[in-house]
GROMACS .gro file of N, CA and C in nm:
model
  282
    1MET      N    1  -4.254  -4.649  -7.053
    1MET     CA    2  -4.373  -4.679  -6.966
    1MET      C    3  -4.387  -4.512  -6.875
    2PRO      N    4  -4.502  -4.503  -6.909
    2PRO     CA    5  -4.529  -4.390  -6.836
    2PRO      C    6  -4.478  -4.369  -6.682
    3ARG      N    7  -4.461  -4.254  -6.594
    3ARG     CA    8  -4.460  -4.289  -6.422
    3ARG      C    9  -4.592  -4.324  -6.409
    4LEU      N   10  -4.589  -4.470  -6.355
    4LEU     CA   11  -4.694  -4.516  -6.292
    4LEU      C   12  -4.749  -4.424  -6.185
    5LEU      N   13  -4.625  -4.356  -6.083
    5LEU     CA   14  -4.709  -4.281  -5.945
    5LEU      C   15  -4.809  -4.151  -6.006
    6ASP      N   16  -4.793  -4.132  -6.139
    6ASP     CA   17  -4.859  -4.005  -6.183
    6ASP      C   18  -4.994  -4.065  -6.196
    7TYR      N   19  -5.045  -4.221  -6.162
    7TYR     CA   20  -5.141  -4.231  -6.189
    7TYR      C   21  -5.226  -4.264  -6.068
    8GLN      N   22  -5.147  -4.253  -5.939
    8GLN     CA   23  -5.181  -4.278  -5.807
    8GLN      C   24  -5.362  -4.262  -5.790
    9ASP      N   25  -5.433  -4.341  -5.726
    9ASP     CA   26  -5.558  -4.293  -5.717
    9ASP      C   27  -5.684  -4.288  -5.837
   10ARG      N   28  -5.594  -4.299  -5.942
   10ARG     CA   29  -5.659  -4.274  -6.024
   10ARG      C   30  -5.595  -4.411  -6.184
   11LEU      N   31  -5.624  -4.538  -6.104
   11LEU     CA   32  -5.589  -4.664  -6.194
   11LEU      C   33  -5.658  -4.683  -6.350
   12GLU      N   34  -5.796  -4.669  -6.359
   12GLU     CA   35  -5.837  -4.661  -6.472
   12GLU      C   36  -5.804  -4.544  -6.558
   13ASP      N   37  -5.677  -4.464  -6.554
   13ASP     CA   38  -5.683  -4.361  -6.630
   13ASP      C   39  -5.521  -4.391  -6.688
   14ILE      N   40  -5.483  -4.497  -6.669
   14ILE     CA   41  -5.330  -4.583  -6.714
   14ILE      C   42  -5.365  -4.608  -6.855
   15PRO      N   43  -5.269  -4.548  -6.976
   15PRO     CA   44  -5.294  -4.603  -7.108
   15PRO      C   45  -5.296  -4.675  -7.165
   16PHE      N   46  -5.264  -4.813  -7.076
   16PHE     CA   47  -5.245  -4.929  -7.123
   16PHE      C   48  -5.301  -5.040  -7.035
   17ASP      N   49  -5.305  -5.194  -7.058
   17ASP     CA   50  -5.357  -5.252  -6.960
   17ASP      C   51  -5.275  -5.352  -6.944
   18PHE      N   52  -5.205  -5.372  -6.789
   18PHE     CA   53  -5.108  -5.465  -6.774
   18PHE      C   54  -5.145  -5.669  -6.874
   19HIS      N   55  -5.278  -5.659  -6.810
   19HIS     CA   56  -5.317  -5.755  -6.859
   19HIS      C   57  -5.320  -5.839  -7.026
   20GLU      N   58  -5.285  -5.710  -7.075
   20GLU     CA   59  -5.273  -5.736  -7.219
   20GLU      C   60  -5.146  -5.720  -7.264
   21MET      N   61  -5.047  -5.622  -7.171
   21MET     CA   62  -4.911  -5.638  -7.223
   21MET      C   63  -4.846  -5.787  -7.193
   22ILE      N   64  -4.914  -5.869  -7.054
   22ILE     CA   65  -4.859  -6.002  -7.026
   22ILE      C   66  -4.906  -6.054  -7.123
   23GLY      N   67  -5.010  -6.105  -7.185
   23GLY     CA   68  -5.099  -6.195  -7.251
   23GLY      C   69  -5.018  -6.151  -7.393
   24ALA      N   70  -4.936  -6.040  -7.450
   24ALA     CA   71  -4.873  -6.060  -7.574
   24ALA      C   72  -4.731  -6.079  -7.551
   25LEU      N   73  -4.709  -6.131  -7.452
   25LEU     CA   74  -4.552  -6.210  -7.435
   25LEU      C   75  -4.594  -6.320  -7.459
   26ALA      N   76  -4.704  -6.410  -7.411
   26ALA     CA   77  -4.719  -6.560  -7.480
   26ALA      C   78  -4.669  -6.566  -7.624
   27PRO      N   79  -4.639  -6.691  -7.614
   27PRO     CA   80  -4.619  -6.810  -7.559
   27PRO      C   81  -4.471  -6.798  -7.486
   28ARG      N   82  -4.417  -6.699  -7.493
   28ARG     CA   83  -4.275  -6.675  -7.427
   28ARG      C   84  -4.294  -6.642  -7.242
   29HIS      N   85  -4.188  -6.711  -7.222
   29HIS     CA   86  -4.196  -6.699  -7.063
   29HIS      C   87  -4.201  -6.591  -6.999
   30CYS      N   88  -4.279  -6.541  -6.897
   30CYS     CA   89  -4.289  -6.442  -6.808
   30CYS      C   90  -4.271  -6.468  -6.660
   31PHE      N   91  -4.189  -6.420  -6.616
   31PHE     CA   92  -4.175  -6.448  -6.442
   31PHE      C   93  -4.171  -6.321  -6.410
   32VAL      N   94  -4.244  -6.309  -6.294
   32VAL     CA   95  -4.303  -6.186  -6.210
   32VAL      C   96  -4.278  -6.190  -6.087
   33SER      N   97  -4.189  -6.170  -6.016
   33SER     CA   98  -4.139  -6.154  -5.852
   33SER      C   99  -4.272  -6.005  -5.821
   34ALA      N  100  -4.406  -6.066  -5.713
   34ALA     CA  101  -4.458  -5.940  -5.661
   34ALA      C  102  -4.432  -5.984  -5.499
   35PRO      N  103  -4.361  -5.888  -5.460
   35PRO     CA  104  -4.317  -5.918  -5.296
   35PRO      C  105  -4.453  -5.901  -5.207
   36LEU      N  106  -4.459  -5.947  -5.097
   36LEU     CA  107  -4.553  -5.950  -5.032
   36LEU      C  108  -4.587  -5.817  -4.984
   37GLY      N  109  -4.474  -5.744  -4.948
   37GLY     CA  110  -4.460  -5.621  -4.881
   37GLY      C  111  -4.442  -5.500  -4.969
   38ASP      N  112  -4.421  -5.526  -5.068
   38ASP     CA  113  -4.423  -5.402  -5.210
   38ASP      C  114  -4.525  -5.297  -5.193
   39THR      N  115  -4.447  -5.213  -5.130
   39THR     CA  116  -4.573  -5.077  -5.120
   39THR      C  117  -4.573  -4.971  -5.256
   40ASN      N  118  -4.517  -5.028  -5.351
   40ASN     CA  119  -4.561  -4.969  -5.495
   40ASN      C  120  -4.637  -5.046  -5.554
   41PHE      N  121  -4.607  -5.167  -5.579
   41PHE     CA  122  -4.699  -5.282  -5.651
   41PHE      C  123  -4.750  -5.362  -5.549
   42LYS      N  124  -4.914  -5.366  -5.539
   42LYS     CA  125  -4.963  -5.472  -5.456
   42LYS      C  126  -4.974  -5.592  -5.527
   43TRP      N  127  -4.944  -5.710  -5.426
   43TRP     CA  128  -4.897  -5.854  -5.473
   43TRP      C  129  -5.083  -5.895  -5.542
   44ARG      N  130  -5.180  -5.855  -5.475
   44ARG     CA  131  -5.281  -5.892  -5.500
   44ARG      C  132  -5.346  -5.824  -5.649
   45SER      N  133  -5.308  -5.714  -5.665
   45SER     CA  134  -5.304  -5.664  -5.843
   45SER      C  135  -5.237  -5.744  -5.927
   46VAL      N  136  -5.152  -5.771  -5.877
   46VAL     CA  137  -5.027  -5.873  -5.984
   46VAL      C  138  -5.103  -6.001  -6.013
   47ASP      N  139  -5.187  -6.036  -5.914
   47ASP     CA  140  -5.184  -6.193  -5.912
   47ASP      C  141  -5.383  -6.186  -6.008
   48ASN      N  142  -5.426  -6.079  -6.003
   48ASN     CA  143  -5.557  -6.022  -6.083
   48ASN      C  144  -5.489  -5.990  -6.240
   49ILE      N  145  -5.370  -5.964  -6.260
   49ILE     CA  146  -5.369  -5.936  -6.411
   49ILE      C  147  -5.265  -6.072  -6.440
   50ALA      N  148  -5.247  -6.147  -6.362
   50ALA     CA  149  -5.160  -6.274  -6.407
   50ALA      C  150  -5.301  -6.383  -6.454
   51LYS      N  151  -5.404  -6.372  -6.328
   51LYS     CA  152  -5.519  -6.431  -6.393
   51LYS      C  153  -5.559  -6.384  -6.523
   52ALA      N  154  -5.611  -6.271  -6.555
   52ALA     CA  155  -5.643  -6.209  -6.680
   52ALA      C  156  -5.584  -6.262  -6.781
   53ALA      N  157  -5.452  -6.301  -6.764
   53ALA     CA  158  -5.345  -6.318  -6.894
   53ALA      C  159  -5.327  -6.447  -6.921
   54SER      N  160  -5.356  -6.538  -6.814
   54SER     CA  161  -5.359  -6.688  -6.817
   54SER      C  162  -5.425  -6.734  -6.925
   55PRO      N  163  -5.528  -6.664  -6.966
   55PRO     CA  164  -5.604  -6.784  -7.072
   55PRO      C  165  -5.516  -6.771  -7.181
   56ILE      N  166  -5.452  -6.672  -7.221
   56ILE     CA  167  -5.377  -6.670  -7.366
   56ILE      C  168  -5.299  -6.756  -7.323
   57TYR      N  169  -5.196  -6.798  -7.259
   57TYR     CA  170  -5.092  -6.880  -7.221
   57TYR      C  171  -5.132  -7.013  -7.227
   58GLN      N  172  -5.275  -7.019  -7.159
   58GLN     CA  173  -5.323  -7.143  -7.206
   58GLN      C  174  -5.374  -7.147  -7.361
   59LEU      N  175  -5.427  -7.078  -7.418
   59LEU     CA  176  -5.444  -7.094  -7.532
   59LEU      C  177  -5.314  -7.120  -7.627
   60TYR      N  178  -5.178  -7.083  -7.600
   60TYR     CA  179  -5.058  -7.172  -7.655
   60TYR      C  180  -5.009  -7.291  -7.606
   61GLY      N  181  -5.098  -7.333  -7.501
   61GLY     CA  182  -5.051  -7.479  -7.434
   61GLY      C  183  -4.969  -7.447  -7.321
   62VAL      N  184  -4.924  -7.350  -7.322
   62VAL     CA  185  -4.791  -7.318  -7.219
   62VAL      C  186  -4.828  -7.264  -7.078
   63PRO      N  187  -4.942  -7.274  -6.988
   63PRO     CA  188  -4.990  -7.205  -6.898
   63PRO      C  189  -4.828  -7.202  -6.806
   64LYS      N  190  -4.754  -7.277  -6.783
   64LYS     CA  191  -4.658  -7.264  -6.655
   64LYS      C  192  -4.531  -7.164  -6.721
   65ASN      N  193  -4.581  -7.100  -6.837
   65ASN     CA  194  -4.472  -7.014  -6.910
   65ASN      C  195  -4.505  -6.872  -6.841
   66LEU      N  196  -4.637  -6.847  -6.749
   66LEU     CA  197  -4.646  -6.731  -6.677
   66LEU      C  198  -4.612  -6.752  -6.552
   67ARG      N  199  -4.554  -6.711  -6.469
   67ARG     CA  200  -4.520  -6.752  -6.331
   67ARG      C  201  -4.515  -6.617  -6.250
   68VAL      N  202  -4.565  -6.649  -6.135
   68VAL     CA  203  -4.536  -6.513  -6.059
   68VAL      C  204  -4.565  -6.586  -5.919
   69GLU      N  205  -4.439  -6.488  -5.829
   69GLU     CA  206  -4.380  -6.552  -5.691
   69GLU      C  207  -4.417  -6.429  -5.603
   70HIS      N  208  -4.424  -6.461  -5.489
   70HIS     CA  209  -4.402  -6.368  -5.377
   70HIS      C  210  -4.385  -6.402  -5.273
   71PRO      N  211  -4.212  -6.336  -5.301
   71PRO     CA  212  -4.136  -6.333  -5.161
   71PRO      C  213  -4.217  -6.248  -5.069
   72ASP      N  214  -4.153  -6.276  -4.952
   72ASP     CA  215  -4.194  -6.203  -4.822
   72ASP      C  216  -4.114  -6.103  -4.777
   73CYS      N  217  -4.095  -5.961  -4.866
   73CYS     CA  218  -4.014  -5.841  -4.834
   73CYS      C  219  -4.084  -5.734  -4.904
   74GLY      N  220  -4.012  -5.601  -4.868
   74GLY     CA  221  -4.061  -5.511  -4.921
   74GLY      C  222  -4.071  -5.516  -5.128
   75HIS      N  223  -4.020  -5.413  -5.166
   75HIS     CA  224  -3.992  -5.372  -5.303
   75HIS      C  225  -3.849  -5.444  -5.340
   76LEU      N  226  -3.814  -5.538  -5.343
   76LEU     CA  227  -3.689  -5.606  -5.353
   76LEU      C  228  -3.711  -5.709  -5.451
   77PHE      N  229  -3.562  -5.751  -5.525
   77PHE     CA  230  -3.573  -5.863  -5.578
   77PHE      C  231  -3.465  -5.990  -5.505
   78PRO      N  232  -3.509  -6.014  -5.447
   78PRO     CA  233  -3.420  -6.068  -5.335
   78PRO      C  234  -3.329  -6.214  -5.439
   79LYS      N  235  -3.241  -6.257  -5.341
   79LYS     CA  236  -3.129  -6.376  -5.411
   79LYS      C  237  -3.245  -6.479  -5.467
   80GLU      N  238  -3.315  -6.536  -5.390
   80GLU     CA  239  -3.410  -6.653  -5.458
   80GLU      C  240  -3.498  -6.611  -5.563
   81MET      N  241  -3.531  -6.513  -5.584
   81MET     CA  242  -3.588  -6.458  -5.682
   81MET      C  243  -3.504  -6.448  -5.793
   82ARG      N  244  -3.383  -6.411  -5.765
   82ARG     CA  245  -3.318  -6.381  -5.869
   82ARG      C  246  -3.221  -6.512  -5.966
   83GLU      N  247  -3.233  -6.606  -5.828
   83GLU     CA  248  -3.204  -6.751  -5.873
   83GLU      C  249  -3.319  -6.795  -5.971
   84ILE      N  250  -3.424  -6.787  -5.938
   84ILE     CA  251  -3.532  -6.837  -6.044
   84ILE      C  252  -3.484  -6.777  -6.176
   85ALA      N  253  -3.495  -6.651  -6.163
   85ALA     CA  254  -3.518  -6.574  -6.305
   85ALA      C  255  -3.335  -6.627  -6.370
   86TYR      N  256  -3.222  -6.634  -6.294
   86TYR     CA  257  -3.118  -6.698  -6.418
   86TYR      C  258  -3.140  -6.836  -6.422
   87GLN      N  259  -3.210  -6.912  -6.372
   87GLN     CA  260  -3.236  -7.053  -6.397
   87GLN      C  261  -3.300  -7.044  -6.511
   88LEU      N  262  -3.431  -6.922  -6.548
   88LEU     CA  263  -3.515  -6.942  -6.643
   88LEU      C  264  -3.426  -6.908  -6.785
   89PHE      N  265  -3.359  -6.802  -6.740
   89PHE     CA  266  -3.254  -6.732  -6.839
   89PHE      C  267  -3.189  -6.860  -6.904
   90ASP      N  268  -3.098  -6.936  -6.821
   90ASP     CA  269  -3.040  -7.068  -6.866
   90ASP      C  270  -3.086  -7.133  -6.939
   91GLU      N  271  -3.228  -7.208  -6.936
   91GLU     CA  272  -3.314  -7.254  -6.967
   91GLU      C  273  -3.356  -7.262  -7.100
   92ASN      N  274  -3.375  -7.107  -7.113
   92ASN     CA  275  -3.448  -7.080  -7.219
   92ASN      C  276  -3.368  -6.959  -7.333
   93LEU      N  277  -3.277  -6.924  -7.293
   93LEU     CA  278  -3.196  -6.856  -7.372
   93LEU      C  279  -3.059  -6.899  -7.413
   94ARG      N  280  -3.070  -6.983  -7.397
   94ARG     CA  281  -2.916  -7.022  -7.449
   94ARG      C  282  -2.959  -7.077  -7.614
   0.00000   0.00000   0.00000
């Protein structure tokens, strides 16, 4: 993935569409932790991407396989989010 910082204030120049990348994962699980205080990635943008990708998950009949959580922290992956990810791995990768 190219350095996204190179596209600061020029999002339209990013050479791929995030919602298409997420949609390509369907019907597999996709868990995104988008912290409210993240200064690298805006949580509202993540919600827009998930909203755009969600029809693909619905098409496959697995809308719950696309999950976005918003912990109240900065650009971190806090313990409660790691636990959700570990549980997802345990349930789906064994």
